[in-house]
mmCIF file of C-alpha atoms and ligand atoms in Angstrom:
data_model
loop_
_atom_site.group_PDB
_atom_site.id
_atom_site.type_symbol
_atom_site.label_atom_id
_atom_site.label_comp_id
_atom_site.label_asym_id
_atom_site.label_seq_id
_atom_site.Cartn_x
_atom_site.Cartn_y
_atom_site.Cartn_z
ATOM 1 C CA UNK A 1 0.000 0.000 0.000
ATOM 2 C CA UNK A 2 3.150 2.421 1.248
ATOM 3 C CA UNK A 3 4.760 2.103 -2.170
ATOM 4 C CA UNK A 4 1.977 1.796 -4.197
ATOM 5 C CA UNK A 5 1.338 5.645 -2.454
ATOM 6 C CA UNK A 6 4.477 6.287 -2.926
ATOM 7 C CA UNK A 7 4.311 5.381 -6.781
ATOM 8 C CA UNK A 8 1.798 7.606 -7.427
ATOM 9 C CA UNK A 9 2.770 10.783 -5.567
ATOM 10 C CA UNK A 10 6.130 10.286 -6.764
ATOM 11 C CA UNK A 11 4.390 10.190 -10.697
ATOM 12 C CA UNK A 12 2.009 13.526 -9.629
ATOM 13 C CA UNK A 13 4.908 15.425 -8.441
ATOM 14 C CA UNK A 14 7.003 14.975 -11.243
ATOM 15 C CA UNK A 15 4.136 16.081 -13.570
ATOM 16 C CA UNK A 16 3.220 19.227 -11.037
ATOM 17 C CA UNK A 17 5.850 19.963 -8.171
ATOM 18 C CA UNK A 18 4.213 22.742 -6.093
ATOM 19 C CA UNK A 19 2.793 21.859 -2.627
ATOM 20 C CA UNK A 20 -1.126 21.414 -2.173
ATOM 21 C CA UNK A 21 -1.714 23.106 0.873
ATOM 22 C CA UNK A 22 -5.598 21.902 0.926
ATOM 23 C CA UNK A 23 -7.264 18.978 -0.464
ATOM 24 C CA UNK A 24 -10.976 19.121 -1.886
ATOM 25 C CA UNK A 25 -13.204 15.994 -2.762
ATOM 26 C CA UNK A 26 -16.259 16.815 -4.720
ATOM 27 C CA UNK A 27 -19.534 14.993 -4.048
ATOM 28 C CA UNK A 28 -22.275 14.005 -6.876
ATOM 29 C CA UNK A 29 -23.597 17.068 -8.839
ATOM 30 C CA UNK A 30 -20.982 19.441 -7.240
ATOM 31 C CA UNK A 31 -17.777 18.906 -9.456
ATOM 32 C CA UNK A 32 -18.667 22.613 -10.754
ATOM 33 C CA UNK A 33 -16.732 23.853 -7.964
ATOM 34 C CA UNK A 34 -13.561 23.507 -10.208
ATOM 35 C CA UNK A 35 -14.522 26.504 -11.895
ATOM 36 C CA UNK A 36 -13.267 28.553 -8.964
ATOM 37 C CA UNK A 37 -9.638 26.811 -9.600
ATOM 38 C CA UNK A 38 -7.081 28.702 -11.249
ATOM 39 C CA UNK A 39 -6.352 25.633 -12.877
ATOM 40 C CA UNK A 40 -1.936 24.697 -13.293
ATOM 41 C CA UNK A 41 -2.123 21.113 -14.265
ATOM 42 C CA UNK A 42 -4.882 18.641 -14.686
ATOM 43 C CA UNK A 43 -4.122 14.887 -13.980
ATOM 44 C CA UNK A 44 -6.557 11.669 -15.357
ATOM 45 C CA UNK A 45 -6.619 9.050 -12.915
ATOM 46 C CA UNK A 46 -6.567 6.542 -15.539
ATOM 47 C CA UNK A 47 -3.146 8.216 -15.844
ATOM 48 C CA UNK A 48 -1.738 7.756 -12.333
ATOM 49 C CA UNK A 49 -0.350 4.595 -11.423
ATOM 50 C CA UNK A 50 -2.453 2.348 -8.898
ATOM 51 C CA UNK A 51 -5.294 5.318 -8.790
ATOM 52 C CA UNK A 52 -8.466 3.447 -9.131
ATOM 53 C CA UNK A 53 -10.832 5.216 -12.002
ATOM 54 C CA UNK A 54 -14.563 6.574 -11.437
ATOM 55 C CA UNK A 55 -17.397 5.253 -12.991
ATOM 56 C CA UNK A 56 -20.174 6.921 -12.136
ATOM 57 C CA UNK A 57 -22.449 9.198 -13.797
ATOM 58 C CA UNK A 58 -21.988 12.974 -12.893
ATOM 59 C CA UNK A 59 -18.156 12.590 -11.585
ATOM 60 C CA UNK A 60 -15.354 12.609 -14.529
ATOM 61 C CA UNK A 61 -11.912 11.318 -12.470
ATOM 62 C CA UNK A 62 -9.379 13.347 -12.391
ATOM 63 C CA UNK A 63 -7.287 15.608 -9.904
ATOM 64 C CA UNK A 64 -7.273 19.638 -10.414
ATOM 65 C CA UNK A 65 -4.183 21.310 -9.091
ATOM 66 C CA UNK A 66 -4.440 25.271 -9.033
ATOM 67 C CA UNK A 67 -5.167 28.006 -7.011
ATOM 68 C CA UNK A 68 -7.553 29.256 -5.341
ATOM 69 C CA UNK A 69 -8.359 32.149 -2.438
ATOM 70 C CA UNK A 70 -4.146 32.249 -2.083
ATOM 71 C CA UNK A 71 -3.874 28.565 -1.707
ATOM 72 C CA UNK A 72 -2.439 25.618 -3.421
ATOM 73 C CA UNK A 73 -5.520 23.043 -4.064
ATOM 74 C CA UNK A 74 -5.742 19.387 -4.961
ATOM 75 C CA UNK A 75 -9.461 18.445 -6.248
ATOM 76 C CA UNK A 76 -10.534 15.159 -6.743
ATOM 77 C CA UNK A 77 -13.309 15.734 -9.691
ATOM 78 C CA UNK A 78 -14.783 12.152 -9.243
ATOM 79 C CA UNK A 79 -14.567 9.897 -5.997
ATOM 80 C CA UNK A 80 -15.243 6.387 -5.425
ATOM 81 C CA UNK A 81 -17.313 4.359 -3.761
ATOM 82 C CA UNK A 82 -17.708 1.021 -1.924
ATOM 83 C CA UNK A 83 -20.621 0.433 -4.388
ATOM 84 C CA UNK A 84 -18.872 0.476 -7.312
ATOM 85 C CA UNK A 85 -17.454 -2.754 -5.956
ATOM 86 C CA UNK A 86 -13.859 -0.864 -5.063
ATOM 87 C CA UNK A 87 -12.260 -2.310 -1.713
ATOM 88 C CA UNK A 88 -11.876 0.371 1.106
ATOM 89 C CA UNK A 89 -8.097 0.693 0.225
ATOM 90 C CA UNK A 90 -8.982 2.074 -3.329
ATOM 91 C CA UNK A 91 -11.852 4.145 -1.752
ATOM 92 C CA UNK A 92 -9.205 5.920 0.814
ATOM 93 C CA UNK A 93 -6.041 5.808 -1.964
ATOM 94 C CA UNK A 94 -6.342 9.239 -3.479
ATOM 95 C CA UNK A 95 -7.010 10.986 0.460
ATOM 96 C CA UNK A 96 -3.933 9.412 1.263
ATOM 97 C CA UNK A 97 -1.980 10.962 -2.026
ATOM 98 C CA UNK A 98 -3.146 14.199 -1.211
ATOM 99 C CA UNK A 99 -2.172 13.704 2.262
ATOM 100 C CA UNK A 100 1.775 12.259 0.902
ATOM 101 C CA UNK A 101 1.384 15.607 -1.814
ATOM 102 C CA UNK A 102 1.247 17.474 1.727
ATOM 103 C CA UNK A 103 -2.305 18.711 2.114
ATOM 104 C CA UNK A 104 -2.699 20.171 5.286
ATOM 105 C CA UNK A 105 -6.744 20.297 5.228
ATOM 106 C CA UNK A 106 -9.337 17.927 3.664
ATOM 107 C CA UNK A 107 -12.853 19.695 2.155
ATOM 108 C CA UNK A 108 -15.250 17.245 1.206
ATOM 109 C CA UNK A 109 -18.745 17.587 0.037
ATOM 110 C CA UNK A 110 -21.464 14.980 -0.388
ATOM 111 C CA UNK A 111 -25.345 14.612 -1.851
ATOM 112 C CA UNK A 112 -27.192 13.123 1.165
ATOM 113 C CA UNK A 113 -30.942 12.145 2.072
ATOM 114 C CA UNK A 114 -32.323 14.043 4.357
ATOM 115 C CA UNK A 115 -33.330 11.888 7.730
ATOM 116 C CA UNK A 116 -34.066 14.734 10.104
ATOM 117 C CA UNK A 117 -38.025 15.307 9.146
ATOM 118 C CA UNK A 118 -37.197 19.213 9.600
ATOM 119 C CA UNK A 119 -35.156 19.706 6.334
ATOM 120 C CA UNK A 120 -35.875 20.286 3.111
ATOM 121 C CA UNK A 121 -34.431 19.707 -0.145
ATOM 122 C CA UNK A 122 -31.779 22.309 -0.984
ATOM 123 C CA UNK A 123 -30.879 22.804 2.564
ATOM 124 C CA UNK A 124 -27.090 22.398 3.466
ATOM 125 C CA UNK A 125 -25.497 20.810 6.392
ATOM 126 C CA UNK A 126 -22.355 21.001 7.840
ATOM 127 C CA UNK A 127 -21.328 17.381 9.063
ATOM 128 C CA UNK A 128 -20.841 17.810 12.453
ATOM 129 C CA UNK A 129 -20.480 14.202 12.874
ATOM 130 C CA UNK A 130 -20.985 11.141 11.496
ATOM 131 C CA UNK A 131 -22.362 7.348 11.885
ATOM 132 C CA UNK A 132 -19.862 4.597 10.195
ATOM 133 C CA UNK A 133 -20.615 1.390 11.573
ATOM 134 C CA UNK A 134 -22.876 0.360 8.820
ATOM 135 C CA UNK A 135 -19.836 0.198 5.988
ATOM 136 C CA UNK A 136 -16.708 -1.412 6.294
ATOM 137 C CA UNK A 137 -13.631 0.587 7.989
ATOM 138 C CA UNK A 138 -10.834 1.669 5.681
ATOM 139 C CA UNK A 139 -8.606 0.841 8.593
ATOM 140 C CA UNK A 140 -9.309 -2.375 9.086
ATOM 141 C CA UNK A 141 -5.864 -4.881 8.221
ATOM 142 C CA UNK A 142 -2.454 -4.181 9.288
ATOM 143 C CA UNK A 143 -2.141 -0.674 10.440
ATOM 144 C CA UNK A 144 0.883 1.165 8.984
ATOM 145 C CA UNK A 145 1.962 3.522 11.496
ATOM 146 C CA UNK A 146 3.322 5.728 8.495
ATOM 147 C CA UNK A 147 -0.308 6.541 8.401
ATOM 148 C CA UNK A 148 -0.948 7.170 11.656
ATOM 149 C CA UNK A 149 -2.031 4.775 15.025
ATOM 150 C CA UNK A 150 -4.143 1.742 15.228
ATOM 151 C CA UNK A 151 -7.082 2.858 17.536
ATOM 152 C CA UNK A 152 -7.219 6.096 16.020
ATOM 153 C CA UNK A 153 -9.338 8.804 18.361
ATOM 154 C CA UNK A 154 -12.356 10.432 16.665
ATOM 155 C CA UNK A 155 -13.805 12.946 19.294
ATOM 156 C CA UNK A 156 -13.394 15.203 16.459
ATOM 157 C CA UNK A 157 -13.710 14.180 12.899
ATOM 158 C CA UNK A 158 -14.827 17.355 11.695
ATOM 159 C CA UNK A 159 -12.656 20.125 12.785
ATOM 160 C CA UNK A 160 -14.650 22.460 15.121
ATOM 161 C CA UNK A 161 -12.396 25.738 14.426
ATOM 162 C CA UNK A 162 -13.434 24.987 10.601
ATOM 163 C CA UNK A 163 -16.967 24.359 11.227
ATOM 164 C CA UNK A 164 -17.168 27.835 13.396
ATOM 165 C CA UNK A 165 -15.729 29.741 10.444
ATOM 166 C CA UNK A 166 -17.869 28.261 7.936
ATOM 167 C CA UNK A 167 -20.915 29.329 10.051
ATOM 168 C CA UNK A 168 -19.485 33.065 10.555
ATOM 169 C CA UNK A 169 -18.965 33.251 6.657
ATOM 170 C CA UNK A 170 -22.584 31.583 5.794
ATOM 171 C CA UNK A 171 -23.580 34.526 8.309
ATOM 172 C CA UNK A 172 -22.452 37.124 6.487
ATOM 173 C CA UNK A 173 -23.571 35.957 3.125
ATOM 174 C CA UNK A 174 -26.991 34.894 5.007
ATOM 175 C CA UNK A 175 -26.969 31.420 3.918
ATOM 176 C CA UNK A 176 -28.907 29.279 6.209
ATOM 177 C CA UNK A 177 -26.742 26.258 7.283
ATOM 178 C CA UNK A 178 -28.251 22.884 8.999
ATOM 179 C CA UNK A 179 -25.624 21.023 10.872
ATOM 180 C CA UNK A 180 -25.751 17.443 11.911
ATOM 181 C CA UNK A 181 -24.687 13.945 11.937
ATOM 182 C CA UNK A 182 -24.129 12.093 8.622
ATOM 183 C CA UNK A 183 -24.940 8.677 8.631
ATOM 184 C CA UNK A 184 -22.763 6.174 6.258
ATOM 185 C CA UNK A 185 -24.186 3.606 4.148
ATOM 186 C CA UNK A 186 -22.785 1.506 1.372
ATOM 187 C CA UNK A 187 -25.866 1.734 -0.896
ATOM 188 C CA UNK A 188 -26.575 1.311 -4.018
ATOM 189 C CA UNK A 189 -30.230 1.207 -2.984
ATOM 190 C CA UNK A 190 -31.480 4.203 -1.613
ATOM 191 C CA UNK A 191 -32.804 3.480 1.925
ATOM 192 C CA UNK A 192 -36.007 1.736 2.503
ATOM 193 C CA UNK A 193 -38.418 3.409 4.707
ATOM 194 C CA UNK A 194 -37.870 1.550 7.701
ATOM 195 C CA UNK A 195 -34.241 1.985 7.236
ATOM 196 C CA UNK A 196 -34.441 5.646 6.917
ATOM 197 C CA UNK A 197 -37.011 5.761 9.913
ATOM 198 C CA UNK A 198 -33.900 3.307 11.862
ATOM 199 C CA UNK A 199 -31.021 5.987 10.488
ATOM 200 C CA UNK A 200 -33.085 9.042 12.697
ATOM 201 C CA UNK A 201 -33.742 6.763 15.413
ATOM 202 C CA UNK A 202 -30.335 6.306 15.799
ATOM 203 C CA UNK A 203 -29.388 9.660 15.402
ATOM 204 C CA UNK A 204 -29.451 10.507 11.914
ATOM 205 C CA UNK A 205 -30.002 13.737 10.232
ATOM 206 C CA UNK A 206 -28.453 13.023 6.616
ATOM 207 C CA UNK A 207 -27.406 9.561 4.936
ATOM 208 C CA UNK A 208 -25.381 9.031 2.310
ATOM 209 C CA UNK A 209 -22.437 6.374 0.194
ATOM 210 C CA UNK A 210 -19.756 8.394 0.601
ATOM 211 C CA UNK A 211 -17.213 10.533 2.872
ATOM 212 C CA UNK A 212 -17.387 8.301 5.852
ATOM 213 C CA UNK A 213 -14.431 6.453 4.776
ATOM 214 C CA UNK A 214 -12.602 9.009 3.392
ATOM 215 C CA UNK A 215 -12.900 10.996 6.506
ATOM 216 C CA UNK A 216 -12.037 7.972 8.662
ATOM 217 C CA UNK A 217 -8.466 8.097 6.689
ATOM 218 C CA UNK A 218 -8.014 11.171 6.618
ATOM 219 C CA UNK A 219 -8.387 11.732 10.608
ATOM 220 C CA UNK A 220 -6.182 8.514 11.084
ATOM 221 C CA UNK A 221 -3.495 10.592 9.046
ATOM 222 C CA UNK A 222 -4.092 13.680 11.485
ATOM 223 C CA UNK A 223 -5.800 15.748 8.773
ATOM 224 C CA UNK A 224 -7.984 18.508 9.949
ATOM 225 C CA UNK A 225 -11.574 17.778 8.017
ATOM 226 C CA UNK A 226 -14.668 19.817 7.014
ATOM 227 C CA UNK A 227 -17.388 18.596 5.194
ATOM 228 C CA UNK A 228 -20.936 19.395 3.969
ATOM 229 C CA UNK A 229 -23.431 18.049 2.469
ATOM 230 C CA UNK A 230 -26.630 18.902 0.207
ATOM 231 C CA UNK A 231 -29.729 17.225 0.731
ATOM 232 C CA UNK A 232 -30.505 16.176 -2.163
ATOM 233 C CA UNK A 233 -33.731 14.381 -1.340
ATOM 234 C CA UNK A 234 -35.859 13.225 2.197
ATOM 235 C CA UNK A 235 -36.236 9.700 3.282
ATOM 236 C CA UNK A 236 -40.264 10.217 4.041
ATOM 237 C CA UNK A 237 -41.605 7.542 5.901
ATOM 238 C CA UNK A 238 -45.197 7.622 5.748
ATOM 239 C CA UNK A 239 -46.015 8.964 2.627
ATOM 240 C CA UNK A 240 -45.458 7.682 -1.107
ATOM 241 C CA UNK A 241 -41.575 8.717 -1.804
ATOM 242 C CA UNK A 242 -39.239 7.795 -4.330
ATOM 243 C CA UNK A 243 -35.499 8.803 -5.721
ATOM 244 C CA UNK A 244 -33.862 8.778 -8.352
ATOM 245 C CA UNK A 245 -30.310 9.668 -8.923
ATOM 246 C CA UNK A 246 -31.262 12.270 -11.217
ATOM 247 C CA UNK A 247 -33.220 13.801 -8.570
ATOM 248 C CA UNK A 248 -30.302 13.912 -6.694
ATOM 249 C CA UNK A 249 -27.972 15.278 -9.259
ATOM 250 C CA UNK A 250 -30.452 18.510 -10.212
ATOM 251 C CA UNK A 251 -31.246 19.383 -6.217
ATOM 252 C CA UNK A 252 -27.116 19.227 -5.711
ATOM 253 C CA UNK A 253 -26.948 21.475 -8.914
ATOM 254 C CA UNK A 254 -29.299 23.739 -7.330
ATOM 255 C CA UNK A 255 -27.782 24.425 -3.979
ATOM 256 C CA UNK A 256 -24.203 24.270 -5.165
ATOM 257 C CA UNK A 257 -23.470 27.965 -5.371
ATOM 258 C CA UNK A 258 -24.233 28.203 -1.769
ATOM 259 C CA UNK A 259 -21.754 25.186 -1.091
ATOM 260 C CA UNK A 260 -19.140 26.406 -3.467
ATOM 261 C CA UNK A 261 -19.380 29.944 -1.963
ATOM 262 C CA UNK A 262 -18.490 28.606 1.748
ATOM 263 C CA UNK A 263 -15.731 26.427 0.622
ATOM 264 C CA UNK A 264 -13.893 29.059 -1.592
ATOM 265 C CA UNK A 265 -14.583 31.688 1.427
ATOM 266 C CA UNK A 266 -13.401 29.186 3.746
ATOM 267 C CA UNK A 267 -9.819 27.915 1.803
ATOM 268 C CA UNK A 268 -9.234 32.101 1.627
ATOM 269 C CA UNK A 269 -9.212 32.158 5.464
ATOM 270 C CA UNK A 270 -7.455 29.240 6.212
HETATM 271 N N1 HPA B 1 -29.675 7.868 0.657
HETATM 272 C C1 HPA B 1 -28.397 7.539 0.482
HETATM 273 N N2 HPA B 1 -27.572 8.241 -0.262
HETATM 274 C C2 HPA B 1 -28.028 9.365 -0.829
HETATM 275 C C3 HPA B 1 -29.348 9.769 -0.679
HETATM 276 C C4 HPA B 1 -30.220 8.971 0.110
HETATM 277 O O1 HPA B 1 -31.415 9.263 0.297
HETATM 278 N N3 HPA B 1 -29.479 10.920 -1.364
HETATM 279 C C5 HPA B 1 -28.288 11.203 -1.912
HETATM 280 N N4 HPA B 1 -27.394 10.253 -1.590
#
């Protein structure tokens, strides 16, 4: 796994040398965020050795190194997921690439299903927290203390100083922020609705099939994280409800100058 790291940050820094001071991972529907990028260099994944390559719809794999707000950046245009049958390793690989490029902060961003039965579609949330015990952990196997410890501590996942000055900048731009506790799942199904009424009994506010992991390696590496989502639909338990990813992709459309305005504000002040 070290070398295989190693491989590929060796191959990205000879293509583009300069340090990425933060690291950004784009969610489903929100890859327009790159626009803000003063892009230097543009890397495929298909063109990095041992990087895994996206296949879903709405994310087009590859890793944006520019500027933006006076900082170095690293976006990942594309993620991946558990269910597009890549192993946890592959789903962590590129947060650990950006850490070994020397990111120094992790942004992510996510579509999620509203579980908390006060939201509404558009809203965003600032993951607060999150739920990971229903996917597998990324950290699970031999730890390599290169990454960090075995029994990493997560008392704080998602940075508080971060989360404080995303709230003072939504303040000033009066966007109205929700903040809350993502819940991981692996999906490909969209939840049923006794499992979305389970996810907000057990504490629930937005679910989703991504970040979890990603954040769970990143905090194991001592990155500082800060993540938010758009809910992009709500899991409605007594009424006739149904999703479709397109839903998901237009309402993430929608609310992603709001999103995109906090994380540009937010890289500026870091
Ligand atoms: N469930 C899980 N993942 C999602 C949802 C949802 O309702 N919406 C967007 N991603």
């Amino acid at each position: 796994m070290l070398s295989k790291i190693n491989t590929a940050v060796s191959f990205i820094q000879h293509l583009y040398a300069p340090k990425p001071q933060v690291g950004i991972v784009l969610g489903s529907g929100l890859g327009s965020f790159t626009s803000e990028i003063v892009v230097e260099k543009e890397i495929l994944y298909s063109d990095i050795p041992h990087f895994p390559i996206s296949t879903v719809e709405g994310h087009s794999g590859k890793l944006i190194f520019g500027e933006l707000g006076g900082k170095k950046v690293v976006a990942m245009a594309g993620r991946f997921h558990f269910y597009e049958g890549y192993g946890t390793d592959e789903v962590v690989f590129p947060i650990r690439v950006m850490k070994f490029l020397g990111i120094e902060t992790l942004l992510v961003s996510n579509a999620a299903g509203g579980t908390n039965k006060h939201w509404k579609v558009g809203d965003l949330m600032i993951i607060k927290d999150h739920i990971s015990q229903f996917t597998p952990n990324p950290l699970v196997g031999k730890n390599l203390t290169e990454f960090g410890p075995r029994f990493p501590d997560m008392s704080e996942p998602y940075k508080k100083v971060l989360i404080d000055k995303a709230k003072q900048i939504a303040a000033t731009k009066n966007i109205f922020l929700r903040e809350g506790v993502y819940f991981g799942v692996t999906g490909p199904t969209f939840e049923t609705r006794a499992e979305y009424k389970m996810i907000e009994l057990l504490g629930g506010d937005a679910v989703g099939m991504s970040t979890v992991q990603e954040v769970i390696a990143a905090v194991h590496m001592g990155l500082p994280v800060f993540a938010m989502s758009v809910i992009t639909d709500i899991g409605i338990r007594d009424e006739e409800n149904t999703i479709t990813h397109d839903e998901v992709l237009q309402a993430a459309k929608d609310a992603e100058p709001k999103l995109t305005y906090i994380f540009a504000a937010l890289i500026a002040q870091l």
